[in-house]
Structures are given as structure tokens and as C-alpha cells.
mmCIF file of C-alpha atoms and ligand atoms in Angstrom:
data_model
loop_
_atom_site.group_PDB
_atom_site.id
_atom_site.type_symbol
_atom_site.label_atom_id
_atom_site.label_comp_id
_atom_site.label_asym_id
_atom_site.label_seq_id
_atom_site.Cartn_x
_atom_site.Cartn_y
_atom_site.Cartn_z
ATOM 1 C CA MET F 40 -63.972 -29.492 -72.553
ATOM 2 C CA PRO F 41 -62.291 -30.135 -76.014
ATOM 3 C CA PRO F 42 -61.215 -33.646 -76.476
ATOM 4 C CA LEU F 43 -58.402 -34.553 -74.059
ATOM 5 C CA ALA F 44 -56.232 -35.730 -76.935
ATOM 6 C CA LEU F 45 -56.169 -32.167 -78.479
ATOM 7 C CA LEU F 46 -55.003 -30.707 -75.018
ATOM 8 C CA TYR F 47 -52.305 -33.345 -74.847
ATOM 9 C CA ARG F 48 -50.515 -31.889 -77.735
ATOM 10 C CA HIS F 49 -48.390 -29.406 -75.771
ATOM 11 C CA PRO F 50 -46.707 -30.133 -72.520
ATOM 12 C CA LEU F 51 -47.881 -27.003 -70.922
ATOM 13 C CA LEU F 52 -51.595 -27.829 -71.615
ATOM 14 C CA ARG F 53 -50.965 -31.563 -70.885
ATOM 15 C CA ALA F 54 -50.052 -30.408 -67.189
ATOM 16 C CA LEU F 55 -52.918 -28.272 -67.134
ATOM 17 C CA THR F 56 -55.341 -30.829 -68.235
ATOM 18 C CA LEU F 57 -54.004 -33.114 -65.763
ATOM 19 C CA THR F 58 -54.609 -30.589 -63.019
ATOM 20 C CA LEU F 59 -58.108 -29.950 -64.291
ATOM 21 C CA THR F 60 -58.782 -33.679 -64.409
ATOM 22 C CA CYS F 61 -57.311 -34.177 -60.892
ATOM 23 C CA LEU F 62 -59.556 -31.374 -59.727
ATOM 24 C CA LEU F 63 -62.727 -32.828 -61.423
ATOM 25 C CA ALA F 64 -61.914 -36.211 -59.865
ATOM 26 C CA ALA F 65 -61.383 -34.716 -56.520
ATOM 27 C CA CYS F 66 -58.117 -36.577 -56.222
ATOM 28 C CA SER F 67 -57.020 -37.310 -52.932
ATOM 29 C CA ARG F 68 -53.609 -35.992 -51.711
ATOM 30 C CA GLY F 69 -51.688 -39.287 -52.239
ATOM 31 C CA ASP F 70 -48.252 -38.188 -53.287
ATOM 32 C CA ASP F 71 -49.643 -34.988 -54.751
ATOM 33 C CA PRO F 72 -47.740 -32.229 -52.990
ATOM 34 C CA VAL F 73 -50.582 -29.711 -53.563
ATOM 35 C CA TYR F 74 -53.192 -29.398 -50.866
ATOM 36 C CA ARG F 75 -56.585 -28.367 -52.381
ATOM 37 C CA ASP F 76 -59.623 -26.841 -50.728
ATOM 38 C CA GLN F 77 -62.511 -24.781 -51.796
ATOM 39 C CA PHE F 78 -65.513 -22.833 -50.378
ATOM 40 C CA PHE F 79 -68.150 -20.464 -51.739
ATOM 41 C CA ALA F 80 -67.791 -16.552 -51.608
ATOM 42 C CA PHE F 81 -68.212 -13.643 -53.703
ATOM 43 C CA GLY F 82 -70.715 -15.694 -55.751
ATOM 44 C CA THR F 83 -68.200 -18.177 -56.923
ATOM 45 C CA LEU F 84 -66.189 -21.135 -55.811
ATOM 46 C CA ILE F 85 -62.949 -20.147 -54.410
ATOM 47 C CA ASP F 86 -60.211 -22.753 -55.046
ATOM 48 C CA LEU F 87 -57.069 -22.866 -52.768
ATOM 49 C CA SER F 88 -53.904 -24.698 -53.909
ATOM 50 C CA PHE F 89 -50.878 -24.692 -51.473
ATOM 51 C CA TYR F 90 -47.718 -26.393 -52.569
ATOM 52 C CA ASP F 91 -45.868 -28.465 -50.055
ATOM 53 C CA VAL F 92 -47.583 -27.300 -46.874
ATOM 54 C CA GLU F 93 -48.284 -29.838 -44.085
ATOM 55 C CA THR F 94 -52.103 -30.679 -43.791
ATOM 56 C CA ALA F 95 -52.635 -29.229 -40.320
ATOM 57 C CA ARG F 96 -51.190 -25.826 -41.373
ATOM 58 C CA ALA F 97 -52.993 -25.882 -44.830
ATOM 59 C CA GLU F 98 -56.205 -26.731 -43.132
ATOM 60 C CA GLN F 99 -55.761 -23.843 -40.582
ATOM 61 C CA ALA F 100 -55.010 -21.431 -43.325
ATOM 62 C CA SER F 101 -57.893 -22.578 -45.506
ATOM 63 C CA GLN F 102 -60.225 -21.969 -42.663
ATOM 64 C CA ALA F 103 -58.822 -18.602 -41.865
ATOM 65 C CA LEU F 104 -59.235 -17.692 -45.385
ATOM 66 C CA GLU F 105 -62.864 -18.953 -45.682
ATOM 67 C CA GLN F 106 -63.779 -16.783 -42.480
ATOM 68 C CA ALA F 107 -61.966 -13.743 -44.032
ATOM 69 C CA PHE F 108 -63.755 -14.118 -47.402
ATOM 70 C CA THR F 109 -67.061 -14.556 -46.060
ATOM 71 C CA GLN F 110 -66.672 -11.405 -43.999
ATOM 72 C CA MET F 111 -65.352 -9.344 -47.015
ATOM 73 C CA HIS F 112 -68.144 -10.701 -49.135
ATOM 74 C CA THR F 113 -70.849 -9.509 -46.671
ATOM 75 C CA ASP F 114 -69.079 -6.205 -45.947
ATOM 76 C CA TRP F 115 -68.605 -5.312 -49.508
ATOM 77 C CA HIS F 116 -71.672 -6.708 -51.090
ATOM 78 C CA ALA F 117 -73.479 -4.517 -53.611
ATOM 79 C CA TRP F 118 -76.988 -5.006 -52.790
ATOM 80 C CA GLN F 119 -77.416 -6.989 -49.695
ATOM 81 C CA PRO F 120 -77.092 -5.329 -46.136
ATOM 82 C CA GLY F 121 -73.658 -4.620 -45.115
ATOM 83 C CA ALA F 122 -70.884 -1.934 -44.565
ATOM 84 C CA LEU F 123 -70.997 -0.991 -48.314
ATOM 85 C CA GLN F 124 -74.714 -0.754 -48.550
ATOM 86 C CA GLN F 125 -74.492 1.614 -45.218
ATOM 87 C CA VAL F 126 -71.928 3.774 -47.120
ATOM 88 C CA ASN F 127 -74.247 4.099 -50.170
ATOM 89 C CA ALA F 128 -77.326 4.974 -48.043
ATOM 90 C CA ARG F 129 -75.423 7.695 -46.314
ATOM 91 C CA LEU F 130 -73.828 9.096 -49.367
ATOM 92 C CA ALA F 131 -77.209 9.299 -50.991
ATOM 93 C CA GLU F 132 -79.017 10.649 -48.089
ATOM 94 C CA GLN F 133 -76.371 13.065 -46.686
ATOM 95 C CA GLY F 134 -73.521 13.257 -49.014
ATOM 96 C CA GLN F 135 -71.076 11.771 -46.426
ATOM 97 C CA ALA F 136 -70.261 8.534 -44.820
ATOM 98 C CA THR F 137 -67.957 7.105 -42.280
ATOM 99 C CA GLY F 138 -66.402 4.045 -43.294
ATOM 100 C CA ASP F 139 -64.501 1.445 -41.353
ATOM 101 C CA PRO F 140 -60.787 1.298 -42.122
ATOM 102 C CA ALA F 141 -61.093 -1.645 -44.646
ATOM 103 C CA ILE F 142 -63.790 -0.091 -46.526
ATOM 104 C CA ALA F 143 -62.282 3.331 -46.818
ATOM 105 C CA ALA F 144 -59.087 1.836 -48.086
ATOM 106 C CA LEU F 145 -61.115 -0.206 -50.702
ATOM 107 C CA ILE F 146 -63.070 2.734 -51.962
ATOM 108 C CA GLN F 147 -60.048 4.720 -52.123
ATOM 109 C CA GLU F 148 -58.116 2.212 -54.233
ATOM 110 C CA ALA F 149 -61.297 1.819 -56.513
ATOM 111 C CA ASN F 150 -61.547 5.454 -56.979
ATOM 112 C CA ARG F 151 -57.880 5.668 -57.991
ATOM 113 C CA LEU F 152 -58.005 2.909 -60.503
ATOM 114 C CA SER F 153 -61.298 4.320 -61.788
ATOM 115 C CA LEU F 154 -59.555 7.646 -62.598
ATOM 116 C CA LEU F 155 -56.572 5.867 -64.290
ATOM 117 C CA SER F 156 -59.201 3.996 -66.596
ATOM 118 C CA ASN F 157 -60.730 7.244 -67.659
ATOM 119 C CA GLY F 158 -63.881 6.032 -65.650
ATOM 120 C CA LEU F 159 -64.324 3.057 -68.027
ATOM 121 C CA PHE F 160 -64.054 0.904 -64.750
ATOM 122 C CA ASN F 161 -66.476 2.918 -62.875
ATOM 123 C CA PRO F 162 -67.408 1.598 -59.294
ATOM 124 C CA VAL F 163 -70.218 4.035 -58.719
ATOM 125 C CA ILE F 164 -72.759 3.113 -61.246
ATOM 126 C CA GLY F 165 -74.601 0.672 -58.986
ATOM 127 C CA ARG F 166 -77.995 2.248 -60.086
ATOM 128 C CA LEU F 167 -77.220 1.248 -63.602
ATOM 129 C CA VAL F 168 -76.183 -2.203 -62.656
ATOM 130 C CA ALA F 169 -79.424 -2.499 -60.642
ATOM 131 C CA LEU F 170 -81.457 -1.090 -63.510
ATOM 132 C CA TRP F 171 -80.260 -3.902 -65.779
ATOM 133 C CA GLY F 172 -81.306 -6.660 -63.196
ATOM 134 C CA PHE F 173 -77.877 -7.600 -62.144
ATOM 135 C CA HIS F 174 -78.367 -6.732 -58.376
ATOM 136 C CA SER F 175 -79.785 -10.312 -58.035
ATOM 137 C CA ASP F 176 -78.328 -13.841 -57.752
ATOM 138 C CA GLU F 177 -80.603 -15.105 -60.360
ATOM 139 C CA PRO F 178 -79.982 -14.013 -64.048
ATOM 140 C CA PRO F 179 -82.591 -11.170 -64.968
ATOM 141 C CA GLN F 180 -85.297 -11.887 -67.289
ATOM 142 C CA GLY F 181 -85.977 -9.593 -70.405
ATOM 143 C CA PRO F 182 -87.034 -7.366 -71.666
ATOM 144 C CA PRO F 183 -84.018 -4.660 -71.188
ATOM 145 C CA PRO F 184 -84.833 -1.679 -69.333
ATOM 146 C CA ALA F 185 -86.558 1.314 -71.157
ATOM 147 C CA GLY F 186 -84.069 3.517 -72.907
ATOM 148 C CA GLU F 187 -85.469 6.686 -71.213
ATOM 149 C CA ARG F 188 -84.440 5.374 -67.703
ATOM 150 C CA ILE F 189 -81.079 4.284 -68.982
ATOM 151 C CA ARG F 190 -80.416 7.784 -70.429
ATOM 152 C CA GLN F 191 -81.603 9.532 -67.156
ATOM 153 C CA LEU F 192 -79.061 7.598 -65.099
ATOM 154 C CA VAL F 193 -76.202 8.159 -67.738
ATOM 155 C CA GLU F 194 -77.082 11.992 -67.698
ATOM 156 C CA GLN F 195 -76.488 12.015 -63.882
ATOM 157 C CA ALA F 196 -72.897 10.918 -64.701
ATOM 158 C CA PRO F 197 -71.736 9.466 -61.315
ATOM 159 C CA THR F 198 -67.875 9.017 -61.419
ATOM 160 C CA SER F 199 -65.226 8.405 -58.783
ATOM 161 C CA ALA F 200 -63.971 12.002 -59.006
ATOM 162 C CA ASP F 201 -67.379 12.912 -57.305
ATOM 163 C CA VAL F 202 -66.130 11.086 -54.105
ATOM 164 C CA HIS F 203 -63.497 12.194 -51.734
ATOM 165 C CA VAL F 204 -61.846 9.913 -49.112
ATOM 166 C CA ASP F 205 -60.245 11.499 -46.193
ATOM 167 C CA GLY F 206 -59.228 9.012 -43.574
ATOM 168 C CA LEU F 207 -62.516 7.327 -42.793
ATOM 169 C CA GLN F 208 -64.657 10.077 -43.934
ATOM 170 C CA ILE F 209 -66.148 9.584 -47.550
ATOM 171 C CA SER F 210 -67.994 12.482 -48.991
ATOM 172 C CA GLY F 211 -69.799 12.583 -52.228
ATOM 173 C CA HIS F 212 -70.824 15.480 -54.646
ATOM 174 C CA ASN F 213 -73.210 13.735 -56.549
ATOM 175 C CA PRO F 214 -76.268 12.074 -55.138
ATOM 176 C CA ALA F 215 -76.352 9.487 -58.089
ATOM 177 C CA VAL F 216 -73.283 7.730 -56.553
ATOM 178 C CA ARG F 217 -73.824 4.223 -55.679
ATOM 179 C CA TYR F 218 -70.880 1.904 -55.235
ATOM 180 C CA ASP F 219 -71.033 -1.610 -56.804
ATOM 181 C CA LEU F 220 -67.557 -3.113 -56.366
ATOM 182 C CA GLY F 221 -68.407 -6.179 -58.305
ATOM 183 C CA ALA F 222 -65.710 -5.522 -60.772
ATOM 184 C CA PHE F 223 -62.921 -5.051 -58.180
ATOM 185 C CA ALA F 224 -63.853 -6.434 -54.803
ATOM 186 C CA LYS F 225 -63.007 -10.003 -55.701
ATOM 187 C CA GLY F 226 -59.492 -9.019 -56.652
ATOM 188 C CA TYR F 227 -59.017 -6.784 -53.542
ATOM 189 C CA ALA F 228 -60.000 -9.720 -51.533
ATOM 190 C CA ILE F 229 -57.636 -12.061 -53.262
ATOM 191 C CA ASP F 230 -54.645 -9.697 -52.514
ATOM 192 C CA ARG F 231 -55.720 -9.731 -48.715
ATOM 193 C CA GLY F 232 -55.919 -13.458 -48.888
ATOM 194 C CA ILE F 233 -52.505 -13.700 -50.212
ATOM 195 C CA GLN F 234 -51.095 -11.366 -47.624
ATOM 196 C CA GLN F 235 -52.863 -13.532 -44.989
ATOM 197 C CA LEU F 236 -51.334 -16.627 -46.390
ATOM 198 C CA ARG F 237 -47.863 -14.978 -46.326
ATOM 199 C CA GLU F 238 -48.366 -14.092 -42.607
ATOM 200 C CA LEU F 239 -49.097 -17.716 -42.004
ATOM 201 C CA GLY F 240 -45.791 -18.775 -43.786
ATOM 202 C CA ILE F 241 -47.365 -20.165 -46.861
ATOM 203 C CA THR F 242 -45.357 -18.772 -49.762
ATOM 204 C CA ASN F 243 -46.242 -21.176 -52.678
ATOM 205 C CA ALA F 244 -49.934 -20.960 -53.358
ATOM 206 C CA ILE F 245 -52.797 -20.013 -55.663
ATOM 207 C CA ILE F 246 -56.082 -18.332 -54.616
ATOM 208 C CA ASN F 247 -58.599 -19.009 -57.596
ATOM 209 C CA ALA F 248 -61.943 -17.350 -57.674
ATOM 210 C CA GLY F 249 -63.667 -18.963 -60.634
ATOM 211 C CA GLY F 250 -60.786 -18.523 -62.847
ATOM 212 C CA ASP F 251 -59.569 -15.299 -61.661
ATOM 213 C CA LEU F 252 -56.587 -15.789 -59.529
ATOM 214 C CA ARG F 253 -53.295 -14.686 -57.965
ATOM 215 C CA GLY F 254 -50.332 -17.214 -57.616
ATOM 216 C CA ILE F 255 -47.404 -16.763 -55.298
ATOM 217 C CA GLY F 256 -44.210 -18.934 -55.500
ATOM 218 C CA ARG F 257 -44.029 -21.927 -57.468
ATOM 219 C CA HIS F 258 -45.267 -25.484 -58.003
ATOM 220 C CA GLY F 259 -42.113 -27.020 -56.708
ATOM 221 C CA GLU F 260 -39.564 -27.187 -59.458
ATOM 222 C CA ARG F 261 -41.711 -25.468 -62.008
ATOM 223 C CA PRO F 262 -43.890 -22.415 -62.053
ATOM 224 C CA TRP F 263 -47.633 -22.390 -61.577
ATOM 225 C CA ARG F 264 -49.651 -23.216 -64.770
ATOM 226 C CA ILE F 265 -52.983 -21.987 -65.476
ATOM 227 C CA GLY F 266 -55.534 -22.049 -68.120
ATOM 228 C CA ILE F 267 -57.604 -18.957 -69.627
ATOM 229 C CA ARG F 268 -61.120 -19.960 -70.504
ATOM 230 C CA ASP F 269 -62.417 -19.892 -74.078
ATOM 231 C CA PRO F 270 -65.179 -17.282 -74.029
ATOM 232 C CA ARG F 271 -67.347 -19.055 -76.407
ATOM 233 C CA LYS F 272 -66.856 -22.815 -75.833
ATOM 234 C CA PRO F 273 -66.069 -25.023 -72.802
ATOM 235 C CA GLY F 274 -62.462 -25.707 -72.152
ATOM 236 C CA VAL F 275 -59.183 -23.369 -72.289
ATOM 237 C CA LEU F 276 -58.264 -20.903 -74.964
ATOM 238 C CA ALA F 277 -54.592 -20.720 -73.836
ATOM 239 C CA ALA F 278 -52.406 -21.570 -71.079
ATOM 240 C CA VAL F 279 -49.830 -19.467 -69.359
ATOM 241 C CA GLU F 280 -47.022 -19.978 -66.611
ATOM 242 C CA LEU F 281 -47.183 -17.495 -63.845
ATOM 243 C CA ALA F 282 -44.213 -15.535 -62.533
ATOM 244 C CA ALA F 283 -43.476 -15.797 -58.845
ATOM 245 C CA ASP F 284 -46.250 -13.308 -57.958
ATOM 246 C CA GLU F 285 -48.725 -12.794 -60.453
ATOM 247 C CA SER F 286 -52.450 -12.449 -60.960
ATOM 248 C CA VAL F 287 -54.698 -13.241 -64.095
ATOM 249 C CA PHE F 288 -58.150 -11.859 -64.327
ATOM 250 C CA THR F 289 -60.756 -12.128 -67.227
ATOM 251 C CA SER F 290 -63.844 -10.259 -67.665
ATOM 252 C CA GLY F 291 -66.382 -11.891 -69.945
ATOM 253 C CA ASP F 292 -69.815 -11.409 -71.394
ATOM 254 C CA TYR F 293 -70.523 -15.063 -70.598
ATOM 255 C CA GLU F 294 -70.304 -14.615 -66.896
ATOM 256 C CA ARG F 295 -73.731 -13.096 -66.159
ATOM 257 C CA PHE F 296 -76.231 -12.528 -68.932
ATOM 258 C CA TYR F 297 -79.521 -13.040 -70.298
ATOM 259 C CA GLU F 298 -81.146 -13.256 -73.823
ATOM 260 C CA TYR F 299 -84.065 -11.352 -75.012
ATOM 261 C CA GLU F 300 -85.375 -11.688 -78.663
ATOM 262 C CA GLY F 301 -82.073 -13.111 -79.861
ATOM 263 C CA GLN F 302 -79.935 -10.320 -78.091
ATOM 264 C CA ARG F 303 -77.470 -10.918 -75.334
ATOM 265 C CA TYR F 304 -77.406 -8.562 -72.411
ATOM 266 C CA HIS F 305 -74.516 -9.036 -70.073
ATOM 267 C CA HIS F 306 -73.245 -7.395 -66.860
ATOM 268 C CA ILE F 307 -70.444 -5.107 -67.886
ATOM 269 C CA ILE F 308 -71.784 -1.779 -68.699
ATOM 270 C CA ASP F 309 -70.306 1.019 -70.693
ATOM 271 C CA PRO F 310 -70.777 3.858 -68.324
ATOM 272 C CA ARG F 311 -70.902 6.447 -71.445
ATOM 273 C CA SER F 312 -73.977 4.648 -73.016
ATOM 274 C CA GLY F 313 -75.539 2.867 -70.154
ATOM 275 C CA TYR F 314 -75.532 -0.218 -72.110
ATOM 276 C CA PRO F 315 -73.728 -3.390 -71.974
ATOM 277 C CA ALA F 316 -70.138 -2.876 -73.737
ATOM 278 C CA SER F 317 -70.871 -4.730 -76.932
ATOM 279 C CA ALA F 318 -67.430 -4.836 -78.821
ATOM 280 C CA THR F 319 -65.649 -7.288 -76.586
ATOM 281 C CA VAL F 320 -66.343 -10.893 -75.572
ATOM 282 C CA SER F 321 -63.474 -11.259 -73.015
ATOM 283 C CA ALA F 322 -60.611 -9.216 -71.790
ATOM 284 C CA THR F 323 -57.652 -10.735 -69.849
ATOM 285 C CA VAL F 324 -54.912 -9.008 -67.914
ATOM 286 C CA ILE F 325 -51.841 -10.305 -66.123
ATOM 287 C CA HIS F 326 -50.514 -8.004 -63.569
ATOM 288 C CA PRO F 327 -48.823 -8.538 -59.973
ATOM 289 C CA LEU F 328 -51.867 -7.265 -58.089
ATOM 290 C CA ALA F 329 -55.212 -8.955 -58.179
ATOM 291 C CA ALA F 330 -57.053 -5.817 -57.401
ATOM 292 C CA THR F 331 -55.358 -3.934 -60.287
ATOM 293 C CA ALA F 332 -56.025 -6.878 -62.725
ATOM 294 C CA ASP F 333 -59.601 -7.196 -61.633
ATOM 295 C CA ALA F 334 -60.380 -3.356 -62.202
ATOM 296 C CA ALA F 335 -58.265 -3.266 -65.329
ATOM 297 C CA ALA F 336 -59.898 -6.504 -67.052
ATOM 298 C CA THR F 337 -63.228 -4.683 -66.666
ATOM 299 C CA ALA F 338 -62.080 -1.437 -67.986
ATOM 300 C CA LEU F 339 -60.344 -2.777 -70.977
ATOM 301 C CA PHE F 340 -63.303 -4.994 -71.732
ATOM 302 C CA VAL F 341 -65.193 -1.645 -72.012
ATOM 303 C CA ALA F 342 -62.323 0.104 -73.681
ATOM 304 C CA GLY F 343 -62.728 -2.486 -76.526
ATOM 305 C CA PRO F 344 -60.439 -3.422 -79.541
ATOM 306 C CA ASP F 345 -59.403 0.185 -80.553
ATOM 307 C CA ASP F 346 -58.891 1.803 -77.091
ATOM 308 C CA TRP F 347 -57.454 -0.839 -74.791
ATOM 309 C CA PRO F 348 -53.788 -0.102 -75.310
ATOM 310 C CA ALA F 349 -54.089 3.465 -74.089
ATOM 311 C CA ILE F 350 -56.115 2.559 -71.051
ATOM 312 C CA ALA F 351 -53.840 -0.462 -70.293
ATOM 313 C CA ARG F 352 -50.811 2.033 -70.320
ATOM 314 C CA GLN F 353 -52.424 4.370 -67.803
ATOM 315 C CA LEU F 354 -53.278 1.592 -65.501
ATOM 316 C CA GLY F 355 -49.629 0.365 -65.785
ATOM 317 C CA VAL F 356 -50.732 -3.114 -67.032
ATOM 318 C CA GLY F 357 -48.271 -4.930 -69.284
ATOM 319 C CA TYR F 358 -50.001 -8.098 -70.576
ATOM 320 C CA VAL F 359 -53.506 -7.918 -72.210
ATOM 321 C CA MET F 360 -55.390 -10.255 -74.459
ATOM 322 C CA LEU F 361 -58.825 -9.292 -75.694
ATOM 323 C CA VAL F 362 -61.336 -11.345 -77.811
ATOM 324 C CA ASP F 363 -63.679 -9.208 -79.896
ATOM 325 C CA ARG F 364 -67.119 -10.174 -80.927
ATOM 326 C CA GLU F 365 -65.820 -11.294 -84.325
ATOM 327 C CA GLY F 366 -63.557 -13.747 -82.526
ATOM 328 C CA ARG F 367 -60.208 -11.891 -83.344
ATOM 329 C CA ILE F 368 -57.640 -11.882 -80.632
ATOM 330 C CA HIS F 369 -55.865 -8.761 -79.852
ATOM 331 C CA MET F 370 -52.763 -8.801 -77.788
ATOM 332 C CA ASN F 371 -49.492 -6.843 -76.991
ATOM 333 C CA PRO F 372 -46.383 -8.693 -78.067
ATOM 334 C CA ALA F 373 -45.321 -9.295 -74.421
ATOM 335 C CA MET F 374 -48.499 -11.102 -73.880
ATOM 336 C CA LYS F 375 -48.227 -13.216 -77.108
ATOM 337 C CA ALA F 376 -44.694 -14.338 -76.027
ATOM 338 C CA ARG F 377 -46.474 -15.892 -72.870
ATOM 339 C CA LEU F 378 -49.515 -17.708 -74.069
ATOM 340 C CA VAL F 379 -49.733 -21.158 -75.427
ATOM 341 C CA PHE F 380 -52.955 -21.429 -77.456
ATOM 342 C CA GLU F 381 -54.993 -24.651 -77.507
ATOM 343 C CA SER F 382 -55.497 -24.141 -81.100
ATOM 344 C CA GLU F 383 -53.975 -21.423 -83.264
ATOM 345 C CA PRO F 384 -56.283 -18.590 -83.514
ATOM 346 C CA ASP F 385 -57.643 -17.427 -86.919
ATOM 347 C CA THR F 386 -56.828 -13.898 -86.529
ATOM 348 C CA ILE F 387 -54.463 -12.298 -84.253
ATOM 349 C CA VAL F 388 -54.237 -8.378 -83.851
ATOM 350 C CA MET F 389 -50.979 -7.199 -82.368
ATOM 351 C CA SER F 390 -50.828 -3.802 -80.836
ATOM 352 C CA ASP F 391 -47.404 -2.229 -80.708
ATOM 353 C CA ALA F 392 -48.961 0.557 -78.652
ATOM 354 C CA LEU F 393 -48.312 -1.515 -75.535
HETATM 355 P P1 AMP G 478 -65.982 -8.153 -63.725
HETATM 356 O O1 AMP G 478 -66.611 -9.389 -64.013
HETATM 357 O O2 AMP G 478 -64.857 -7.905 -62.814
HETATM 358 O O3 AMP G 478 -65.761 -7.338 -65.177
HETATM 359 O O4 AMP G 478 -67.072 -7.177 -63.035
HETATM 360 C C1 AMP G 478 -68.487 -7.165 -63.568
HETATM 361 C C2 AMP G 478 -69.275 -6.568 -62.465
HETATM 362 O O5 AMP G 478 -68.928 -5.143 -62.099
HETATM 363 C C3 AMP G 478 -70.818 -6.380 -62.909
HETATM 364 O O6 AMP G 478 -71.522 -7.576 -62.459
HETATM 365 C C4 AMP G 478 -71.332 -5.141 -62.093
HETATM 366 O O7 AMP G 478 -71.579 -5.517 -60.720
HETATM 367 C C5 AMP G 478 -70.088 -4.309 -62.050
HETATM 368 N N1 AMP G 478 -69.742 -3.497 -63.297
HETATM 369 C C6 AMP G 478 -70.522 -3.488 -64.585
HETATM 370 N N2 AMP G 478 -70.063 -2.584 -65.232
HETATM 371 C C7 AMP G 478 -68.972 -2.018 -64.813
HETATM 372 C C8 AMP G 478 -68.062 -1.039 -65.023
HETATM 373 N N3 AMP G 478 -68.063 -0.288 -66.344
HETATM 374 N N4 AMP G 478 -67.153 -0.528 -64.088
HETATM 375 C C9 AMP G 478 -67.293 -1.120 -63.020
HETATM 376 N N5 AMP G 478 -68.101 -1.925 -62.487
HETATM 377 C C10 AMP G 478 -68.927 -2.479 -63.424
HETATM 378 MG MG1 MG G 479 -63.093 -6.930 -62.888
#
């Protein structure tokens, strides 16, 4: 955390800091109208905030969400036994699989977004992700994989266009296809979680999965306010107020990585080269749907400082901030108008192409 005094300069950041402090101190409800709870799923802490919901209903909703997230995590896991692993095995062995309705819909939406991203968000490169050692709860140890093995997998070029979903039937036309929905499933799960909350009558809430979140409604008289993590130091890079129903997702090279001989190898792979995408440090997207924001943050991270506006347009994303490896901040004007930076960035590169 930067010194609190710094954060207190701006009212928005001040409120945010108070929220963080309150969370860190596990503050009791007292007169705080926000019910908070958390549980572990998708490899991260899921933080729930409900505004002005009576405790019994909030607890019931929280339990229902924990159950749903635990199930989705198991079903859609990239490398542990579950429904997705079965789909992967059938596609590899027989070129076709029968999914359950949830997984068929999940795969279909992942494929749609992948095509819109020109395959930069590529949910079928599971073998590459595994080769880099990221199919493990522990960070991998160096050295990186042999170039020859990476090249072989890249040449097999599995893409979403190789998979066709018809009802529950999933057919694959490339034996190298392996679904890894690590860049997408969390967002998709959050959208389902928000739907569940609405069905339970909760209309002012945030579901926050390790900084990636969707907020609905408001924090009473004011909008929900959230912080975007600084990719290179502890604390907040910028704060933003959410519209009544909005998601904020960030893909960063700091989330899962290892270092070998002074080089950082992180978990976001450029499907074209087979290597971690190296021009970007973090990519943040604001969009109504969490699933789209999640896929887009990954895609724009891979697209990098030159190509992100074109891919964002194709994905229908209107707010983007990207930090490149030189620390420059790339944004479109609509995004800049919404962000309150903790300290004025050295270099901002504005894109009028979005
Ligand atoms: P995210 O943090 O949402 O950007 O997701 C990163 C995770 O998605 C990685 O840990 C991999 O499991 C997987 N992944 C890595 N590179 C890609 C890519 N280019 N497209 C789709 N998924 C990817
Ligand atoms: Mg993502």
C-alpha cells in the first residue's frame, strides 16, 4: 500500500482506502450498511458485498453463491477431473463430445469471443499452457520449455474455429484442441452469480474475484467505487466509479509467473508465438458483462500497445487501459475520463481509434 496520506488526497480514493482498510480490519457490520463475506473459488478469494440487505437473506445468498462457484470451479477446471476435462478427453480421442447444457453454453460463448478477438483470446491452447507449467496450483520452476516443443504446438494451431457446438454436441476438427478456460470462466461464473443474486432479490452488490469484479446497483446514495491494482507496486493505480451494472477485469503479468535467469515467464501466452506476450504488463477492461470483460482483458493483453484498439472494437468494448512494459499508460478518451489516478502517470498514450 502507498502511504495512506497519499491516497487521501482525492475523495474517491479516500473512500476506496476506507473500504480497503475496513476490509483489512474485518470490520464488523456496526452501522455499515454493506454485508461482506468471502470464500475461496477459482484459485482466488471471492469477495461479496451486498448493500442494505438484511443479514439472514445476505447469508443465504452468500451460501448459495459459494455452492454455485465451487461447482462451476470443479466443472470447468482446466486440469483437474471434471466436466471440462471429460470434454477435452473426448475431443482428443474421438473428435466429439456431449456436454451438459452449462458447459455447452460456456464453450459456445468462449468460441464466439475468441473469433471476435482474432484468436488472441484462444481458449483451446490448453496444451501450451500446460507445457509452460501453468496447469498446477504451484508456480512452475524454470527453465522454460524447449523452443522445439513450443514450435510443435504452435504449428498445430488449435483455434475456436476448429470446434463446432450444436446443442449439446461439441465436435472438434483438430486433435490439438484442449480447452483451458482460465481466461474466461471466472468472468462467466460472476455473470451467473449476479443472475443468481437478482433472482434472490439482491440488486445492489459486487462479486469481486481477486480484483476482477461485476457490480450491480449502487452503494446507497453513491455509485460503487473500486480500485484498479498497480501492476508494479502494491496498491491502487487508479479508482473508478461503476455504472449501475458494470464489470472491471484486469489481466496482468504479475498474477502467475516465475523467473529464470532474470527473465519473467508469465501465464498469458501469445497463441501466435507460443511464448508469454511480452509487450504488456496489464490490460484493464470495463464492460457490462464480466464474461466479455474477462476474455477481452486477456485478448487485449496479447494484442499489446499497437493492436488493442482494433481488437477492442471487434469485441464491442468501450473502455480500455493498458500498461506497457515501459510503464506507459495507453487508454481511449472514454476510459481516461472515468479514471482517477493515484498519482499522475508519466506517459499517457491516448488512442482515438476507440
Ligand atoms: P487471465 O488472467 O484472465 O488473462 O487468464 C489467464 C489464463 O488463461 C492463463 O492462466 C491460462 O490458463 C489461460 N490463457 C493463457 N493465455 C491465453 C490466451 N492467449 N487465450 C486464452 N487463455 C489463455
Ligand atoms: Mg481474462
